[in-house]
PDB file of C-alpha atoms in Angstrom:
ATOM      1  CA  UNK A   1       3.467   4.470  17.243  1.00 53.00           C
ATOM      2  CA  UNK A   2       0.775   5.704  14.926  1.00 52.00           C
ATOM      3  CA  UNK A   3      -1.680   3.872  14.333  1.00 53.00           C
ATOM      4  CA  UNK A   4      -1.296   2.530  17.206  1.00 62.00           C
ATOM      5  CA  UNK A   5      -4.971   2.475  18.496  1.00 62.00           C
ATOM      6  CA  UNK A   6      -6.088   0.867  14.762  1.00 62.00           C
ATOM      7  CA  UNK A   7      -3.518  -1.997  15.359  1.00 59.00           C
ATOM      8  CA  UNK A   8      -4.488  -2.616  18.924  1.00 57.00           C
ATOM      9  CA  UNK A   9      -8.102  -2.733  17.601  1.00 58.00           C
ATOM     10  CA  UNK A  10      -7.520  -5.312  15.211  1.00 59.00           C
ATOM     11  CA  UNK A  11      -5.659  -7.042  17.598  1.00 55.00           C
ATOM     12  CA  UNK A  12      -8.189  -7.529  20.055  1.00 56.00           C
ATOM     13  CA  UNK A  13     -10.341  -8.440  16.967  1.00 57.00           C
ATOM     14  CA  UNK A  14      -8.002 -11.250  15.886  1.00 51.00           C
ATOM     15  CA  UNK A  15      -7.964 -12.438  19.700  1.00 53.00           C
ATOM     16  CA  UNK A  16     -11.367 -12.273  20.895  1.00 56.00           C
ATOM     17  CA  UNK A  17     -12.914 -13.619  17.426  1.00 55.00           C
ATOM     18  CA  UNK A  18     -10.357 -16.206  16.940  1.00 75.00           C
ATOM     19  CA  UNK A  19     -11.263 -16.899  13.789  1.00 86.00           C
ATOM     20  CA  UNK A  20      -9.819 -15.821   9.993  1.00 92.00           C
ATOM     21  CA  UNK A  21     -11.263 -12.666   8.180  1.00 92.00           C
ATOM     22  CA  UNK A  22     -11.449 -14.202   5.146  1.00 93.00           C
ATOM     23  CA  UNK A  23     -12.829 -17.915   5.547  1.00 92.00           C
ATOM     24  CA  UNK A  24     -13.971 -18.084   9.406  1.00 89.00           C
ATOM     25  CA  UNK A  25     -11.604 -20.700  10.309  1.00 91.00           C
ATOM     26  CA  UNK A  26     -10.544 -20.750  13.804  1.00 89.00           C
ATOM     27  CA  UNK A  27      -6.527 -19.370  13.857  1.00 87.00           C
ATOM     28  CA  UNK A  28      -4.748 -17.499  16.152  1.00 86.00           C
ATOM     29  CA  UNK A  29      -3.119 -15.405  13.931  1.00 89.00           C
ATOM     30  CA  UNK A  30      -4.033 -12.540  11.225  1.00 91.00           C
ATOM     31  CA  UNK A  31      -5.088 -15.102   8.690  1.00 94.00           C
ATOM     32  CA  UNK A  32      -5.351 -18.892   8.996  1.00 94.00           C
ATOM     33  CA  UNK A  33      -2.936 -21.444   6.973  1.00 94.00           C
ATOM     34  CA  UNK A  34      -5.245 -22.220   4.173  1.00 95.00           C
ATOM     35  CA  UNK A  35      -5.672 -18.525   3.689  1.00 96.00           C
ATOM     36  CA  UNK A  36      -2.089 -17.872   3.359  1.00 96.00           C
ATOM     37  CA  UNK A  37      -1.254 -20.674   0.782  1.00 96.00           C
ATOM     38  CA  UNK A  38      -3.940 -19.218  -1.021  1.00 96.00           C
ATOM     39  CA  UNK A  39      -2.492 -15.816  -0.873  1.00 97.00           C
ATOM     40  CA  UNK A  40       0.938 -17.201  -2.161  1.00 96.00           C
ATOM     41  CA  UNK A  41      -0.701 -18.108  -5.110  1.00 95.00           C
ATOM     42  CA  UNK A  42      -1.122 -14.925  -5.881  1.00 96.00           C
ATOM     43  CA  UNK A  43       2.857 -14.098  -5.687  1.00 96.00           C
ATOM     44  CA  UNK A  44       4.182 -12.889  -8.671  1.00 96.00           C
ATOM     45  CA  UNK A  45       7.475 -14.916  -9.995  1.00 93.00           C
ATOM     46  CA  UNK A  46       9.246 -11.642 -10.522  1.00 95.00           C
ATOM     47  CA  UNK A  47       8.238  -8.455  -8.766  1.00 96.00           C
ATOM     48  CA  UNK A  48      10.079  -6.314 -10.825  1.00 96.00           C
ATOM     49  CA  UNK A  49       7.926  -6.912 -14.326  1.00 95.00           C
ATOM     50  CA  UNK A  50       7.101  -3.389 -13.893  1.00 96.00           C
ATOM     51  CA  UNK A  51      10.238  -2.021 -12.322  1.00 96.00           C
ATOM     52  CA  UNK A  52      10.460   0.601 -15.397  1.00 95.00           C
ATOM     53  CA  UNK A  53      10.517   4.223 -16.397  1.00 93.00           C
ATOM     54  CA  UNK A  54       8.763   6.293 -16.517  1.00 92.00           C
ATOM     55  CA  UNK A  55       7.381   5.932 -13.090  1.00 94.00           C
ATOM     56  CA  UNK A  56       9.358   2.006 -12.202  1.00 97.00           C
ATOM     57  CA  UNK A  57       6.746  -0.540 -10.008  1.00 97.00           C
ATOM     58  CA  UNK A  58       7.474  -2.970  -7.928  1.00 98.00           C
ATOM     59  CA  UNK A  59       4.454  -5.236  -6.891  1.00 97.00           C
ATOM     60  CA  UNK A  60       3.959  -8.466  -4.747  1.00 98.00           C
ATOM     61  CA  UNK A  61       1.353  -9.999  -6.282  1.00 97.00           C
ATOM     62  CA  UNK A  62      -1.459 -10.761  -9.005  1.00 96.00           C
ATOM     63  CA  UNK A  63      -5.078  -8.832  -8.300  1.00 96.00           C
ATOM     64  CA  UNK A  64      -6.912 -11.440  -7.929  1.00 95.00           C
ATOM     65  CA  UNK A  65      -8.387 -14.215  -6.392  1.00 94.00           C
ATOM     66  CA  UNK A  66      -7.144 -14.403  -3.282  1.00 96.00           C
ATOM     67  CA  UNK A  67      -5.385 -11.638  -3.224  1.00 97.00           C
ATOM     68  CA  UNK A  68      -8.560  -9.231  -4.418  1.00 97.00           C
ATOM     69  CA  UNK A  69     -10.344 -10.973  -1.803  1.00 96.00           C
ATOM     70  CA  UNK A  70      -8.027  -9.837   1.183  1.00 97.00           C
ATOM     71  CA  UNK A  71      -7.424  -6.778   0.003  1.00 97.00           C
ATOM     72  CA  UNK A  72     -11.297  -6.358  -0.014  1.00 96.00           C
ATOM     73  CA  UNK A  73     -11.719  -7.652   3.140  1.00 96.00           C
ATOM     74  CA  UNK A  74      -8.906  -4.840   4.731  1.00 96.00           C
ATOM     75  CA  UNK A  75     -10.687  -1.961   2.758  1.00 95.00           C
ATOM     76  CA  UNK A  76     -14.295  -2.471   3.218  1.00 95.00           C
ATOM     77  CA  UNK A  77     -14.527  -4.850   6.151  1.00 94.00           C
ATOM     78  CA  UNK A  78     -12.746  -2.910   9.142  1.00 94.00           C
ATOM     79  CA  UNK A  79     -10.041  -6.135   8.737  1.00 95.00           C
ATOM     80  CA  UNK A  80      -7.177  -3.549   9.070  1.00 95.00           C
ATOM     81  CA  UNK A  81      -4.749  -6.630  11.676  1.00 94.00           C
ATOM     82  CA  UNK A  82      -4.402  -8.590   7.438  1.00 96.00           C
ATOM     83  CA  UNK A  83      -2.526  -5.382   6.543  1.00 97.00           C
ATOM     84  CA  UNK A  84       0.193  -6.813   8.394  1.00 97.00           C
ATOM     85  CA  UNK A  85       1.145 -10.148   6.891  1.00 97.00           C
ATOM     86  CA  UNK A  86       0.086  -8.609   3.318  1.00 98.00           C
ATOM     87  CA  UNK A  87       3.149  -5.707   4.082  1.00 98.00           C
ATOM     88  CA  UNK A  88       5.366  -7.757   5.969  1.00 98.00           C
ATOM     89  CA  UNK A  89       5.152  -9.935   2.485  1.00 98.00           C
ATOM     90  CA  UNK A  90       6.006  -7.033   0.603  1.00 98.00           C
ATOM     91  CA  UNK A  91       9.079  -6.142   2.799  1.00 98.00           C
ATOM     92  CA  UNK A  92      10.685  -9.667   2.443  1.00 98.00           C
ATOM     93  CA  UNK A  93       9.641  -9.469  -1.201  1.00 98.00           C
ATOM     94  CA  UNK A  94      12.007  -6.426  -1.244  1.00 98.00           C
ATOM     95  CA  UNK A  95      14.416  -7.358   0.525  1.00 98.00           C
ATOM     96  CA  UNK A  96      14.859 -10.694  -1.291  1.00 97.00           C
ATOM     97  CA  UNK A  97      13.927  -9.194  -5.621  1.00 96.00           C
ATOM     98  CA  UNK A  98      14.183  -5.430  -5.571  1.00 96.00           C
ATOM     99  CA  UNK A  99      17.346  -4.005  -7.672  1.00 93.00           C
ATOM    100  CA  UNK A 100      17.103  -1.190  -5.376  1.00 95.00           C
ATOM    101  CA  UNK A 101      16.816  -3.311  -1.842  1.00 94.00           C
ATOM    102  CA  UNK A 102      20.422  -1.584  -0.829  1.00 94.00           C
ATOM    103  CA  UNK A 103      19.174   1.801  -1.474  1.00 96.00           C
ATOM    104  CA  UNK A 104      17.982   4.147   1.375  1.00 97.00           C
ATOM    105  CA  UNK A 105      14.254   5.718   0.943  1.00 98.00           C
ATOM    106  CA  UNK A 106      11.988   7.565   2.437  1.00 98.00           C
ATOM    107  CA  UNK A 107       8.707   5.959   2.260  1.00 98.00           C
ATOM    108  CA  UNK A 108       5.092   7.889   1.641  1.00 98.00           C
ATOM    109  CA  UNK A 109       1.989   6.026   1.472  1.00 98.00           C
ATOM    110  CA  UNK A 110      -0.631   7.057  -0.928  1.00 97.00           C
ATOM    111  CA  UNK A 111      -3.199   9.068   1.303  1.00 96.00           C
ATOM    112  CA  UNK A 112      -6.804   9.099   1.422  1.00 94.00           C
ATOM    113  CA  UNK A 113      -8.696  12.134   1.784  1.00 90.00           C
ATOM    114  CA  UNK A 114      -9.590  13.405   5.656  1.00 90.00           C
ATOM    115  CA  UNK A 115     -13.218  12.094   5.034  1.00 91.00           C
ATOM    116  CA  UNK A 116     -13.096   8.986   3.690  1.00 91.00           C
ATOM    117  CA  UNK A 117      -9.997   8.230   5.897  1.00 93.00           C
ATOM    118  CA  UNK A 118     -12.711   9.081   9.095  1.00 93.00           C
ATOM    119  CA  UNK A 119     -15.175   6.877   7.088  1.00 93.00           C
ATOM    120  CA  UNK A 120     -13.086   3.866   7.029  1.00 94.00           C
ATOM    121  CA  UNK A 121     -10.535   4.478  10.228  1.00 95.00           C
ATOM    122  CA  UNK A 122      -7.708   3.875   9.048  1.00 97.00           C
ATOM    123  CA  UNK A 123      -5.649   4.510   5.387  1.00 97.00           C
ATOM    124  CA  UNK A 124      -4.839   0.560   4.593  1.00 98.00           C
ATOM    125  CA  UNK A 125      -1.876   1.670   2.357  1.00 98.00           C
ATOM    126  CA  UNK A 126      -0.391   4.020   5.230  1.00 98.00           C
ATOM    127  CA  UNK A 127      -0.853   0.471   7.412  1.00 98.00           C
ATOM    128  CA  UNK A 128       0.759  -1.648   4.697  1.00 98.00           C
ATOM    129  CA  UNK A 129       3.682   0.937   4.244  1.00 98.00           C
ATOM    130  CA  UNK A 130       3.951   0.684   7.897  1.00 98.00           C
ATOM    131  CA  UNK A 131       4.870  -2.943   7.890  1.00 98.00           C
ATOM    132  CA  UNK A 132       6.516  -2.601   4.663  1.00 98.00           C
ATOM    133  CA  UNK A 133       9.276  -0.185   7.110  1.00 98.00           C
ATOM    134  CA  UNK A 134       9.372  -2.561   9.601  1.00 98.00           C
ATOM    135  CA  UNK A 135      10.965  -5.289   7.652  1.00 98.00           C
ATOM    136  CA  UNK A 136      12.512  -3.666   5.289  1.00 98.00           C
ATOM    137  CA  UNK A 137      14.263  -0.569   8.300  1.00 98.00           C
ATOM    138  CA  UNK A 138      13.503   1.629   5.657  1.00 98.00           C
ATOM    139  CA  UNK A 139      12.169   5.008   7.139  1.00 97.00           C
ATOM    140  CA  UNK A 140       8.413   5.552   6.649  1.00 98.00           C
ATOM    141  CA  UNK A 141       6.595   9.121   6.468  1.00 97.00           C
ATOM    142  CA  UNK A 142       2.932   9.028   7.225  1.00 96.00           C
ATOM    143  CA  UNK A 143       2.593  12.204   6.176  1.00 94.00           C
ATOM    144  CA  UNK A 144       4.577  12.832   3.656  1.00 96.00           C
ATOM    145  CA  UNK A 145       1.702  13.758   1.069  1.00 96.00           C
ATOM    146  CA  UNK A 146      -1.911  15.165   1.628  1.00 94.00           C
ATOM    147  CA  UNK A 147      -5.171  14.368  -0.203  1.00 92.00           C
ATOM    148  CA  UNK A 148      -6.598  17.639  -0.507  1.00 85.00           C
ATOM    149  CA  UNK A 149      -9.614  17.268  -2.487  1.00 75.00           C
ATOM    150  CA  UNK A 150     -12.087  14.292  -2.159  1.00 64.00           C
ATOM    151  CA  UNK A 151     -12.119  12.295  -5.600  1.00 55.00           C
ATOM    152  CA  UNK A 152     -14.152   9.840  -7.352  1.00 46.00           C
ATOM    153  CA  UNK A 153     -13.664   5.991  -7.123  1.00 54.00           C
ATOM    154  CA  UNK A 154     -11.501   5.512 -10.212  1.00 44.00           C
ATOM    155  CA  UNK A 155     -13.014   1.819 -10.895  1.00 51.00           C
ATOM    156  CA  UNK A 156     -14.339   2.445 -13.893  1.00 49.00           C
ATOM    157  CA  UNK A 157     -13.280   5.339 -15.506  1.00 47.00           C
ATOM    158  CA  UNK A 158     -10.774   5.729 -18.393  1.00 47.00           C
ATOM    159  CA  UNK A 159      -7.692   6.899 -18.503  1.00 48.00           C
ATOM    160  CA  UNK A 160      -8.494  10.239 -19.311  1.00 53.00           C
ATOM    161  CA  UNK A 161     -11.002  10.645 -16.716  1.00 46.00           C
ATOM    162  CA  UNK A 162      -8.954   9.049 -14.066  1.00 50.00           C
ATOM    163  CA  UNK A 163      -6.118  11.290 -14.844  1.00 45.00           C
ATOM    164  CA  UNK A 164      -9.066  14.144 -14.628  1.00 53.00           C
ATOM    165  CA  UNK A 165     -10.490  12.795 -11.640  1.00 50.00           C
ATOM    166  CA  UNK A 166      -7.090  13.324  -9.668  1.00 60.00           C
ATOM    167  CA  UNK A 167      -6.209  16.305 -11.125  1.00 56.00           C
ATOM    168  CA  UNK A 168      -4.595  18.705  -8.049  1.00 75.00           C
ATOM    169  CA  UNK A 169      -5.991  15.786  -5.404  1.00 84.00           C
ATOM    170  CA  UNK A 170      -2.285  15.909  -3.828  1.00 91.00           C
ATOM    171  CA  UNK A 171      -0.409  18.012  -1.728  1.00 92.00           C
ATOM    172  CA  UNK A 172       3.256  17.615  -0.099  1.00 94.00           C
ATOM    173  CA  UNK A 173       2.495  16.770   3.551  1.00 94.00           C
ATOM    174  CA  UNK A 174       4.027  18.496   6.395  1.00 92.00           C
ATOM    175  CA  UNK A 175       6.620  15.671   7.040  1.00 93.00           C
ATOM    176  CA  UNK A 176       8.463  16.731   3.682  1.00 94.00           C
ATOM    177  CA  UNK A 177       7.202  20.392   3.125  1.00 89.00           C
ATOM    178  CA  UNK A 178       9.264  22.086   5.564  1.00 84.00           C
ATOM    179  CA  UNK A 179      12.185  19.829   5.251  1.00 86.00           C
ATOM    180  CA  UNK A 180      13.361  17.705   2.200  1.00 88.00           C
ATOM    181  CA  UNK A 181      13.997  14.308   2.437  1.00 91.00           C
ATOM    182  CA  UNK A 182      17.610  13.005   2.314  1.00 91.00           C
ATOM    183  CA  UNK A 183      16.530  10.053   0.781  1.00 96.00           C
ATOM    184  CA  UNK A 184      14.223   9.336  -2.699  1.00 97.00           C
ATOM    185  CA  UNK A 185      10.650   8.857  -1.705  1.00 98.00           C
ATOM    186  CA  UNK A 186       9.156   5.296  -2.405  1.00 98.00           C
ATOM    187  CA  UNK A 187       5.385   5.878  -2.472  1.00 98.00           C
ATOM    188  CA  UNK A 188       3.476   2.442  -1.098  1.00 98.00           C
ATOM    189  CA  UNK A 189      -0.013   2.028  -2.483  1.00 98.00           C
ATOM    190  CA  UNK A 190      -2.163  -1.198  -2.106  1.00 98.00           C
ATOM    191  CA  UNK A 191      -3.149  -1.811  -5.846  1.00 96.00           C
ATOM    192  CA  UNK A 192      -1.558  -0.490  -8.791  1.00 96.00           C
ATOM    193  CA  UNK A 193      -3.746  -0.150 -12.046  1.00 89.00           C
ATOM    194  CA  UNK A 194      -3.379   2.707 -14.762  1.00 85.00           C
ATOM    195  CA  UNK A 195      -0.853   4.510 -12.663  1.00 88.00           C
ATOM    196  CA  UNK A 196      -2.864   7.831 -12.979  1.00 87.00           C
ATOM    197  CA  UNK A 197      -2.920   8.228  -8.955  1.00 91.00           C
ATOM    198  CA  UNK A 198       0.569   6.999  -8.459  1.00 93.00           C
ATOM    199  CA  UNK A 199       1.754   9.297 -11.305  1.00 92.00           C
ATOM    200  CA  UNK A 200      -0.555  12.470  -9.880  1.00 91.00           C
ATOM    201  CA  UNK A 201       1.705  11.939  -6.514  1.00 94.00           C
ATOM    202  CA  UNK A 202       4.729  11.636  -8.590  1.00 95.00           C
ATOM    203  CA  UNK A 203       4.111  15.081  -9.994  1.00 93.00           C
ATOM    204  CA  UNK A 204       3.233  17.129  -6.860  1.00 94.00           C
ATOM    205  CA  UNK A 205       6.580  15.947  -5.291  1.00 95.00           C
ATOM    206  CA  UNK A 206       8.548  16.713  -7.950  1.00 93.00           C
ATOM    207  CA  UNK A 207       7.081  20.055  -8.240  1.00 92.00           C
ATOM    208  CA  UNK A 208       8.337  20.394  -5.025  1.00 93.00           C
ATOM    209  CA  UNK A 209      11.677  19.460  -6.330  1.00 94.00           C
ATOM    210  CA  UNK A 210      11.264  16.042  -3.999  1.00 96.00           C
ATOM    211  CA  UNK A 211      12.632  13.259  -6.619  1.00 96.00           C
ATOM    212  CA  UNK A 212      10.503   9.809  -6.415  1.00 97.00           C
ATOM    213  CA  UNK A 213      12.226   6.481  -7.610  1.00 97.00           C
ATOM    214  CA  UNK A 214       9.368   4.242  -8.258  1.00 97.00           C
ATOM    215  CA  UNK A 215       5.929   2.723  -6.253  1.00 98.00           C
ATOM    216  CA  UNK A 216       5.765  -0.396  -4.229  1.00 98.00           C
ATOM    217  CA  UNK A 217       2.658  -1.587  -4.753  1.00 98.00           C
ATOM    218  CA  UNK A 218       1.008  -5.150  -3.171  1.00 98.00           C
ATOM    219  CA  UNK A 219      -0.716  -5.830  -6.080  1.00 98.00           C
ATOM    220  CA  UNK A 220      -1.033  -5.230  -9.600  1.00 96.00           C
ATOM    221  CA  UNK A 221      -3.878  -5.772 -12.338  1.00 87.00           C
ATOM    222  CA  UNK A 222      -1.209  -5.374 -14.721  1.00 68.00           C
ATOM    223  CA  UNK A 223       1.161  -8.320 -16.020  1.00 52.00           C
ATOM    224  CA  UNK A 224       3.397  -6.852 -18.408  1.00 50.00           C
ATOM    225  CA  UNK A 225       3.517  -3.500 -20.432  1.00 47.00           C
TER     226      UNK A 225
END
């Protein structure tokens, strides 16, 4: 399966270092216990706060603590094996809050562009989405949009300027551009701020005439709204 070679790498990572990516405890799994209650911490009461037009989120958890931490850790530290847990999370969370969980989608993961994707290995919110599928059986499209043009971080910027910054950044991917999907598309992203990115996707499906129901999202810096 894709990513196949990333998984088995963290694999072998989890195995031969025995020990958790984010507090070096010895564990045999992705993340130790302690690590995991932490994370729960993090678990937002009711996913669906943001589950609203115009563009309706639905997100896991709190950016934050923990959470920030881990989501750190998969980004910047080659940890790619935590995107598991963190989307397998997401799926249950899903499954179990989402007024939509009986819907079918097709599910696109926010891309990164070709050269920061080679920079890092791997997209983590193509590997979250990817977990996200397998619990939830929803059917996932890796390349269902492009990043064309290599943007700025967006930490940091204003609304304006991150709305600038990703200005014609997207492009349908081949997955949907020869064939529409039967299905809305449910983008997956890993944090969800301003919603400029989310919303710059939003618009190059839909010029496409590809409708998109909302972003699942594993965690949010936003509360309320």
């Amino acid at each position: 399966m894709i990513y196949a070679r990333t998984a088995l790498k963290g694999l072998l990572n989890l195995f031969l270092q025995s020990h958790c990516p984010l507090c070096q405890r010895s564990t045999t799994r992705e993340l130790c216990e302690y690590c995991e209650k932490q994370l729960q911490k993090c678990h937002l009461q009711d996913p669906n706060i943001l589950w609203k037009e115009p563009l309706p989120v639905f997100s896991w958890g709190v950016y934050g603590g923990s959470l920030k931490r881990a989501i750190a850790a998969l980004k910047y530290e080659n940890q790619p094996q935590i995107a598991r847990p963190l989307g397998q999370w997401l799926g249950e969370a899903w499954l179990l809050n989402s007024p939509k969980r009986n819907q079918k989608f097709v599910v696109v993961p926010i891309p990164l562009h070709a050269s920061k994707q080679k920079q890092r290995g791997y997209n983590q919110a193509a590997l979250l989405a990817q977990s996200f599928c397998q619990t939830t059986g929803l059917k996932f499209k890796l390349n269902g949009l492009e990043r064309v043009r290599e943007t700025k971080a967006q930490f940091g910027l204003s609304v304006s300027e991150r709305e600038q910054n990703l200005s014609a950044a997207f492009a349908v991917g081949s997955e949907l551009r020869d064939r529409h999907p039967d299905f809305p598309v449910l983008l997956v992203d890993d944090i969800y701020t301003t919603g400029a990115t989310a919303a710059a996707a939003v618009q190059t499906l839909s010029n496409w005439g590809i409708a998109v129901s909302g972003l699942v999202a594993l965690a949010t810096a936003i509360k309320n709204k």
